[in-house]
Amino acid sequence: VPFDTPGVTVLRPLSVFGAKDSPGGHAEVDFKNVRVPVSNILLGEGRGFEIAQGRLGPGRIHHCMRMIGNAERALELMIERVNQRVAFGKPLVAQGTIQRDIALSRIEIEQARLLTLKAAQMMDTVGNKVAAPEIAMIKVVAPRMCLSVVDRAIQAHGGAGLHSDLPLGQFYALARALRFADGPDEVHLRAISREEIAKFSK
């Protein structure tokens, strides 16, 4: 639908956790008696859901790759921070709890990366339909992983982890939003569960 179509009104930009996603981002848009020209219809009338489903697989892979990249950057920032900060007479990096957090973060990133690579490889070789369970799995795993890694990085930074000089707050907000964007975790978990149950029902 062209932006200047009569009846399309952008009411206001929306923030996520108080931050604007400028210059694009999301907005509250009102559609009043909007007419879509026949020449603008893709595939055919009534096939919008089909189009949406076709893009969801690749879109979910893309989202998960971004979550892995954000988690990598968060871990990098965390390690830089704990190498610089001293508490109780020694660098934070020497603390056992910090070392544990670094190790857990690396493990979780690699788990998510391998599952995402598997889903992408399956999508390329056997198609979205066969790869659907793996795509659902990564859609649950990657945002949760990113939230965990970013949360540890924020904790290691203390108050500095919350301000806008670092991307950690934005990473956290994006990962949290992704737990329901393109389908909430609950829908994906139900699909994965049904697939597993069906294996033993034949």
PDB file of C-alpha atoms in Angstrom:
ATOM      1  CA  VAL A   1       0.000   0.000   0.000  1.00  0.00           C
ATOM      2  CA  PRO A   2       1.611   3.293  -1.040  1.00  0.00           C
ATOM      3  CA  PHE A   3       2.316   5.589   1.892  1.00  0.00           C
ATOM      4  CA  ASP A   4       0.277   8.430   0.386  1.00  0.00           C
ATOM      5  CA  THR A   5      -2.842   6.299  -0.182  1.00  0.00           C
ATOM      6  CA  PRO A   6      -5.974   8.087   1.116  1.00  0.00           C
ATOM      7  CA  GLY A   7      -6.970   6.734   4.520  1.00  0.00           C
ATOM      8  CA  VAL A   8      -3.437   5.816   5.674  1.00  0.00           C
ATOM      9  CA  THR A   9      -2.442   7.926   8.690  1.00  0.00           C
ATOM     10  CA  VAL A  10       0.672   7.528  10.827  1.00  0.00           C
ATOM     11  CA  LEU A  11      -0.566   8.388  14.309  1.00  0.00           C
ATOM     12  CA  ARG A  12       2.740   8.243  16.192  1.00  0.00           C
ATOM     13  CA  PRO A  13       6.126   6.547  16.299  1.00  0.00           C
ATOM     14  CA  LEU A  14       6.371   3.803  18.915  1.00  0.00           C
ATOM     15  CA  SER A  15       9.263   3.151  21.254  1.00  0.00           C
ATOM     16  CA  VAL A  16      10.519  -0.153  22.656  1.00  0.00           C
ATOM     17  CA  PHE A  17      11.454   0.038  26.343  1.00  0.00           C
ATOM     18  CA  GLY A  18      11.389   3.808  25.959  1.00  0.00           C
ATOM     19  CA  ALA A  19      13.846   3.999  23.036  1.00  0.00           C
ATOM     20  CA  LYS A  20      12.915   5.137  19.533  1.00  0.00           C
ATOM     21  CA  ASP A  21      14.122   3.025  16.620  1.00  0.00           C
ATOM     22  CA  SER A  22      14.919   5.969  14.355  1.00  0.00           C
ATOM     23  CA  PRO A  23      14.715   6.737  11.526  1.00  0.00           C
ATOM     24  CA  GLY A  24      12.571   3.702  10.651  1.00  0.00           C
ATOM     25  CA  GLY A  25      11.256   1.572  13.457  1.00  0.00           C
ATOM     26  CA  HIS A  26       7.614   0.961  14.241  1.00  0.00           C
ATOM     27  CA  ALA A  27       4.606   3.215  14.328  1.00  0.00           C
ATOM     28  CA  GLU A  28       0.921   3.184  15.127  1.00  0.00           C
ATOM     29  CA  VAL A  29      -0.795   3.420  11.732  1.00  0.00           C
ATOM     30  CA  ASP A  30      -4.513   3.953  11.161  1.00  0.00           C
ATOM     31  CA  PHE A  31      -6.164   2.515   8.026  1.00  0.00           C
ATOM     32  CA  LYS A  32      -9.588   4.016   7.291  1.00  0.00           C
ATOM     33  CA  ASN A  33     -11.421   2.790   4.169  1.00  0.00           C
ATOM     34  CA  VAL A  34      -8.097   2.225   2.409  1.00  0.00           C
ATOM     35  CA  ARG A  35      -8.442   0.889  -1.133  1.00  0.00           C
ATOM     36  CA  VAL A  36      -5.646  -1.200  -2.602  1.00  0.00           C
ATOM     37  CA  PRO A  37      -5.372  -1.065  -6.399  1.00  0.00           C
ATOM     38  CA  VAL A  38      -5.741  -4.471  -8.080  1.00  0.00           C
ATOM     39  CA  SER A  39      -2.334  -3.924  -9.700  1.00  0.00           C
ATOM     40  CA  ASN A  40      -0.762  -3.858  -6.192  1.00  0.00           C
ATOM     41  CA  ILE A  41      -2.085  -7.267  -5.128  1.00  0.00           C
ATOM     42  CA  LEU A  42       0.657  -9.901  -4.864  1.00  0.00           C
ATOM     43  CA  LEU A  43      -0.025 -13.499  -6.014  1.00  0.00           C
ATOM     44  CA  GLY A  44      -3.785 -12.946  -5.822  1.00  0.00           C
ATOM     45  CA  GLU A  45      -6.658 -11.999  -3.568  1.00  0.00           C
ATOM     46  CA  GLY A  46      -6.791 -13.960  -0.336  1.00  0.00           C
ATOM     47  CA  ARG A  47      -3.191 -15.187  -0.572  1.00  0.00           C
ATOM     48  CA  GLY A  48      -1.657 -12.774   1.944  1.00  0.00           C
ATOM     49  CA  PHE A  49      -1.166 -15.462   4.608  1.00  0.00           C
ATOM     50  CA  GLU A  50       0.622 -17.646   2.063  1.00  0.00           C
ATOM     51  CA  ILE A  51       2.990 -14.788   1.211  1.00  0.00           C
ATOM     52  CA  ALA A  52       3.642 -14.086   4.882  1.00  0.00           C
ATOM     53  CA  GLN A  53       4.390 -17.743   5.580  1.00  0.00           C
ATOM     54  CA  GLY A  54       6.809 -17.875   2.641  1.00  0.00           C
ATOM     55  CA  ARG A  55       8.941 -15.064   4.049  1.00  0.00           C
ATOM     56  CA  LEU A  56       8.813 -16.162   7.667  1.00  0.00           C
ATOM     57  CA  GLY A  57      11.382 -18.963   7.319  1.00  0.00           C
ATOM     58  CA  PRO A  58      14.162 -16.812   5.844  1.00  0.00           C
ATOM     59  CA  GLY A  59      13.122 -13.902   8.077  1.00  0.00           C
ATOM     60  CA  ARG A  60      13.426 -16.031  11.206  1.00  0.00           C
ATOM     61  CA  ILE A  61      16.894 -17.242  10.124  1.00  0.00           C
ATOM     62  CA  HIS A  62      17.910 -13.599   9.652  1.00  0.00           C
ATOM     63  CA  HIS A  63      16.579 -12.614  13.096  1.00  0.00           C
ATOM     64  CA  CYS A  64      18.476 -15.469  14.728  1.00  0.00           C
ATOM     65  CA  MET A  65      21.713 -14.554  12.966  1.00  0.00           C
ATOM     66  CA  ARG A  66      21.341 -11.015  14.311  1.00  0.00           C
ATOM     67  CA  MET A  67      20.780 -12.388  17.822  1.00  0.00           C
ATOM     68  CA  ILE A  68      23.996 -14.401  17.546  1.00  0.00           C
ATOM     69  CA  GLY A  69      25.893 -11.343  16.321  1.00  0.00           C
ATOM     70  CA  ASN A  70      24.498  -9.181  19.130  1.00  0.00           C
ATOM     71  CA  ALA A  71      25.412 -11.829  21.697  1.00  0.00           C
ATOM     72  CA  GLU A  72      28.963 -12.007  20.299  1.00  0.00           C
ATOM     73  CA  ARG A  73      29.319  -8.235  20.646  1.00  0.00           C
ATOM     74  CA  ALA A  74      27.880  -8.322  24.184  1.00  0.00           C
ATOM     75  CA  LEU A  75      30.378 -11.004  25.216  1.00  0.00           C
ATOM     76  CA  GLU A  76      33.228  -9.016  23.662  1.00  0.00           C
ATOM     77  CA  LEU A  77      32.170  -5.900  25.595  1.00  0.00           C
ATOM     78  CA  MET A  78      31.869  -7.926  28.783  1.00  0.00           C
ATOM     79  CA  ILE A  79      35.384  -9.333  28.462  1.00  0.00           C
ATOM     80  CA  GLU A  80      36.806  -5.863  27.760  1.00  0.00           C
ATOM     81  CA  ARG A  81      35.047  -4.541  30.869  1.00  0.00           C
ATOM     82  CA  VAL A  82      36.094  -7.295  33.280  1.00  0.00           C
ATOM     83  CA  ASN A  83      39.705  -7.032  32.110  1.00  0.00           C
ATOM     84  CA  GLN A  84      39.712  -3.307  33.024  1.00  0.00           C
ATOM     85  CA  ARG A  85      37.754  -3.261  36.301  1.00  0.00           C
ATOM     86  CA  VAL A  86      39.293  -4.130  39.661  1.00  0.00           C
ATOM     87  CA  ALA A  87      37.331  -5.272  42.723  1.00  0.00           C
ATOM     88  CA  PHE A  88      38.665  -6.578  46.027  1.00  0.00           C
ATOM     89  CA  GLY A  89      42.213  -6.052  44.825  1.00  0.00           C
ATOM     90  CA  LYS A  90      42.072  -8.024  41.592  1.00  0.00           C
ATOM     91  CA  PRO A  91      40.621  -7.669  38.101  1.00  0.00           C
ATOM     92  CA  LEU A  92      37.010  -8.833  37.758  1.00  0.00           C
ATOM     93  CA  VAL A  93      38.186 -11.311  35.121  1.00  0.00           C
ATOM     94  CA  ALA A  94      39.962 -13.247  37.895  1.00  0.00           C
ATOM     95  CA  GLN A  95      36.679 -13.842  39.739  1.00  0.00           C
ATOM     96  CA  GLY A  96      35.259 -17.344  39.387  1.00  0.00           C
ATOM     97  CA  THR A  97      31.700 -16.113  38.853  1.00  0.00           C
ATOM     98  CA  ILE A  98      32.815 -13.894  35.974  1.00  0.00           C
ATOM     99  CA  GLN A  99      34.756 -16.756  34.379  1.00  0.00           C
ATOM    100  CA  ARG A 100      31.666 -18.958  34.709  1.00  0.00           C
ATOM    101  CA  ASP A 101      29.520 -16.300  33.013  1.00  0.00           C
ATOM    102  CA  ILE A 102      32.008 -15.990  30.137  1.00  0.00           C
ATOM    103  CA  ALA A 103      32.092 -19.767  29.660  1.00  0.00           C
ATOM    104  CA  LEU A 104      28.301 -20.134  29.775  1.00  0.00           C
ATOM    105  CA  SER A 105      27.912 -17.301  27.283  1.00  0.00           C
ATOM    106  CA  ARG A 106      30.331 -18.921  24.813  1.00  0.00           C
ATOM    107  CA  ILE A 107      28.583 -22.300  25.167  1.00  0.00           C
ATOM    108  CA  GLU A 108      25.127 -20.809  24.616  1.00  0.00           C
ATOM    109  CA  ILE A 109      26.240 -18.756  21.604  1.00  0.00           C
ATOM    110  CA  GLU A 110      27.774 -21.814  19.934  1.00  0.00           C
ATOM    111  CA  GLN A 111      24.690 -23.948  20.616  1.00  0.00           C
ATOM    112  CA  ALA A 112      22.460 -21.329  19.009  1.00  0.00           C
ATOM    113  CA  ARG A 113      24.876 -20.832  16.104  1.00  0.00           C
ATOM    114  CA  LEU A 114      24.992 -24.560  15.280  1.00  0.00           C
ATOM    115  CA  LEU A 115      21.213 -24.962  15.444  1.00  0.00           C
ATOM    116  CA  THR A 116      20.784 -21.872  13.239  1.00  0.00           C
ATOM    117  CA  LEU A 117      23.292 -23.214  10.701  1.00  0.00           C
ATOM    118  CA  LYS A 118      21.444 -26.545  10.664  1.00  0.00           C
ATOM    119  CA  ALA A 119      18.102 -24.819  10.077  1.00  0.00           C
ATOM    120  CA  ALA A 120      19.558 -22.674   7.278  1.00  0.00           C
ATOM    121  CA  GLN A 121      21.197 -25.688   5.630  1.00  0.00           C
ATOM    122  CA  MET A 122      17.933 -27.638   5.788  1.00  0.00           C
ATOM    123  CA  MET A 123      16.009 -24.706   4.343  1.00  0.00           C
ATOM    124  CA  ASP A 124      18.458 -24.605   1.423  1.00  0.00           C
ATOM    125  CA  THR A 125      18.432 -28.356   0.788  1.00  0.00           C
ATOM    126  CA  VAL A 126      14.952 -29.639   1.698  1.00  0.00           C
ATOM    127  CA  GLY A 127      12.840 -26.465   1.873  1.00  0.00           C
ATOM    128  CA  ASN A 128      10.958 -24.474   4.493  1.00  0.00           C
ATOM    129  CA  LYS A 129       8.271 -27.058   5.137  1.00  0.00           C
ATOM    130  CA  VAL A 130      10.660 -29.878   6.088  1.00  0.00           C
ATOM    131  CA  ALA A 131      12.887 -27.434   7.995  1.00  0.00           C
ATOM    132  CA  ALA A 132       9.930 -25.976   9.921  1.00  0.00           C
ATOM    133  CA  PRO A 133      10.739 -27.727  13.241  1.00  0.00           C
ATOM    134  CA  GLU A 134      14.349 -26.531  13.163  1.00  0.00           C
ATOM    135  CA  ILE A 135      13.250 -23.009  12.222  1.00  0.00           C
ATOM    136  CA  ALA A 136      10.827 -23.044  15.166  1.00  0.00           C
ATOM    137  CA  MET A 137      13.602 -24.277  17.466  1.00  0.00           C
ATOM    138  CA  ILE A 138      16.013 -21.494  16.545  1.00  0.00           C
ATOM    139  CA  LYS A 139      13.272 -18.899  16.876  1.00  0.00           C
ATOM    140  CA  VAL A 140      12.906 -19.967  20.518  1.00  0.00           C
ATOM    141  CA  VAL A 141      16.595 -20.591  21.250  1.00  0.00           C
ATOM    142  CA  ALA A 142      18.347 -17.559  19.720  1.00  0.00           C
ATOM    143  CA  PRO A 143      16.450 -14.709  21.463  1.00  0.00           C
ATOM    144  CA  ARG A 144      16.597 -16.519  24.820  1.00  0.00           C
ATOM    145  CA  MET A 145      20.317 -17.102  24.379  1.00  0.00           C
ATOM    146  CA  CYS A 146      20.881 -13.455  23.478  1.00  0.00           C
ATOM    147  CA  LEU A 147      18.912 -12.289  26.522  1.00  0.00           C
ATOM    148  CA  SER A 148      21.059 -14.462  28.802  1.00  0.00           C
ATOM    149  CA  VAL A 149      24.369 -13.348  27.307  1.00  0.00           C
ATOM    150  CA  VAL A 150      23.399  -9.667  27.260  1.00  0.00           C
ATOM    151  CA  ASP A 151      22.080  -9.866  30.825  1.00  0.00           C
ATOM    152  CA  ARG A 152      25.445 -11.229  31.999  1.00  0.00           C
ATOM    153  CA  ALA A 153      27.255  -8.464  30.112  1.00  0.00           C
ATOM    154  CA  ILE A 154      25.029  -5.818  31.713  1.00  0.00           C
ATOM    155  CA  GLN A 155      25.664  -7.330  35.145  1.00  0.00           C
ATOM    156  CA  ALA A 156      29.428  -7.232  34.579  1.00  0.00           C
ATOM    157  CA  HIS A 157      29.233  -3.569  33.557  1.00  0.00           C
ATOM    158  CA  GLY A 158      27.095  -2.512  36.511  1.00  0.00           C
ATOM    159  CA  GLY A 159      25.315   0.797  35.940  1.00  0.00           C
ATOM    160  CA  ALA A 160      27.432   1.434  32.841  1.00  0.00           C
ATOM    161  CA  GLY A 161      25.649  -1.456  31.154  1.00  0.00           C
ATOM    162  CA  LEU A 162      22.356   0.413  31.195  1.00  0.00           C
ATOM    163  CA  HIS A 163      23.244   3.712  29.541  1.00  0.00           C
ATOM    164  CA  SER A 164      23.057   4.474  25.845  1.00  0.00           C
ATOM    165  CA  ASP A 165      26.824   4.762  25.307  1.00  0.00           C
ATOM    166  CA  LEU A 166      26.819   0.979  24.950  1.00  0.00           C
ATOM    167  CA  PRO A 167      24.456  -1.103  22.789  1.00  0.00           C
ATOM    168  CA  LEU A 168      23.597  -3.586  25.562  1.00  0.00           C
ATOM    169  CA  GLY A 169      20.216  -2.060  26.433  1.00  0.00           C
ATOM    170  CA  GLN A 170      19.239  -1.993  22.772  1.00  0.00           C
ATOM    171  CA  PHE A 171      20.405  -5.607  22.320  1.00  0.00           C
ATOM    172  CA  TYR A 172      18.275  -6.631  25.288  1.00  0.00           C
ATOM    173  CA  ALA A 173      15.187  -4.826  24.011  1.00  0.00           C
ATOM    174  CA  LEU A 174      15.557  -6.340  20.526  1.00  0.00           C
ATOM    175  CA  ALA A 175      15.976  -9.859  21.890  1.00  0.00           C
ATOM    176  CA  ARG A 176      13.001  -9.486  24.209  1.00  0.00           C
ATOM    177  CA  ALA A 177      10.807  -8.168  21.400  1.00  0.00           C
ATOM    178  CA  LEU A 178      11.876 -11.058  19.181  1.00  0.00           C
ATOM    179  CA  ARG A 179      10.396 -13.551  21.632  1.00  0.00           C
ATOM    180  CA  PHE A 180       7.005 -12.645  20.134  1.00  0.00           C
ATOM    181  CA  ALA A 181       7.825 -11.045  16.766  1.00  0.00           C
ATOM    182  CA  ASP A 182       7.210 -13.441  13.854  1.00  0.00           C
ATOM    183  CA  GLY A 183       5.327 -15.726  16.234  1.00  0.00           C
ATOM    184  CA  PRO A 184       5.600 -15.972  20.035  1.00  0.00           C
ATOM    185  CA  ASP A 185       7.672 -18.659  21.759  1.00  0.00           C
ATOM    186  CA  GLU A 186       4.504 -20.431  22.850  1.00  0.00           C
ATOM    187  CA  VAL A 187       3.384 -21.029  19.248  1.00  0.00           C
ATOM    188  CA  HIS A 188       6.793 -22.392  18.259  1.00  0.00           C
ATOM    189  CA  LEU A 189       6.997 -24.609  21.338  1.00  0.00           C
ATOM    190  CA  ARG A 190       3.569 -26.033  20.533  1.00  0.00           C
ATOM    191  CA  ALA A 191       4.650 -26.771  16.946  1.00  0.00           C
ATOM    192  CA  ILE A 192       7.871 -28.445  18.097  1.00  0.00           C
ATOM    193  CA  SER A 193       5.957 -30.494  20.662  1.00  0.00           C
ATOM    194  CA  ARG A 194       3.378 -31.651  18.108  1.00  0.00           C
ATOM    195  CA  GLU A 195       6.138 -32.700  15.719  1.00  0.00           C
ATOM    196  CA  GLU A 196       7.862 -34.725  18.439  1.00  0.00           C
ATOM    197  CA  ILE A 197       4.647 -36.372  19.620  1.00  0.00           C
ATOM    198  CA  ALA A 198       3.715 -37.284  16.041  1.00  0.00           C
ATOM    199  CA  LYS A 199       6.964 -39.271  15.668  1.00  0.00           C
ATOM    200  CA  PHE A 200       5.716 -41.733  18.285  1.00  0.00           C
ATOM    201  CA  SER A 201       2.102 -41.826  17.150  1.00  0.00           C
ATOM    202  CA  LYS A 202       2.735 -43.632  13.865  1.00  0.00           C
TER     203      LYS A 202
END
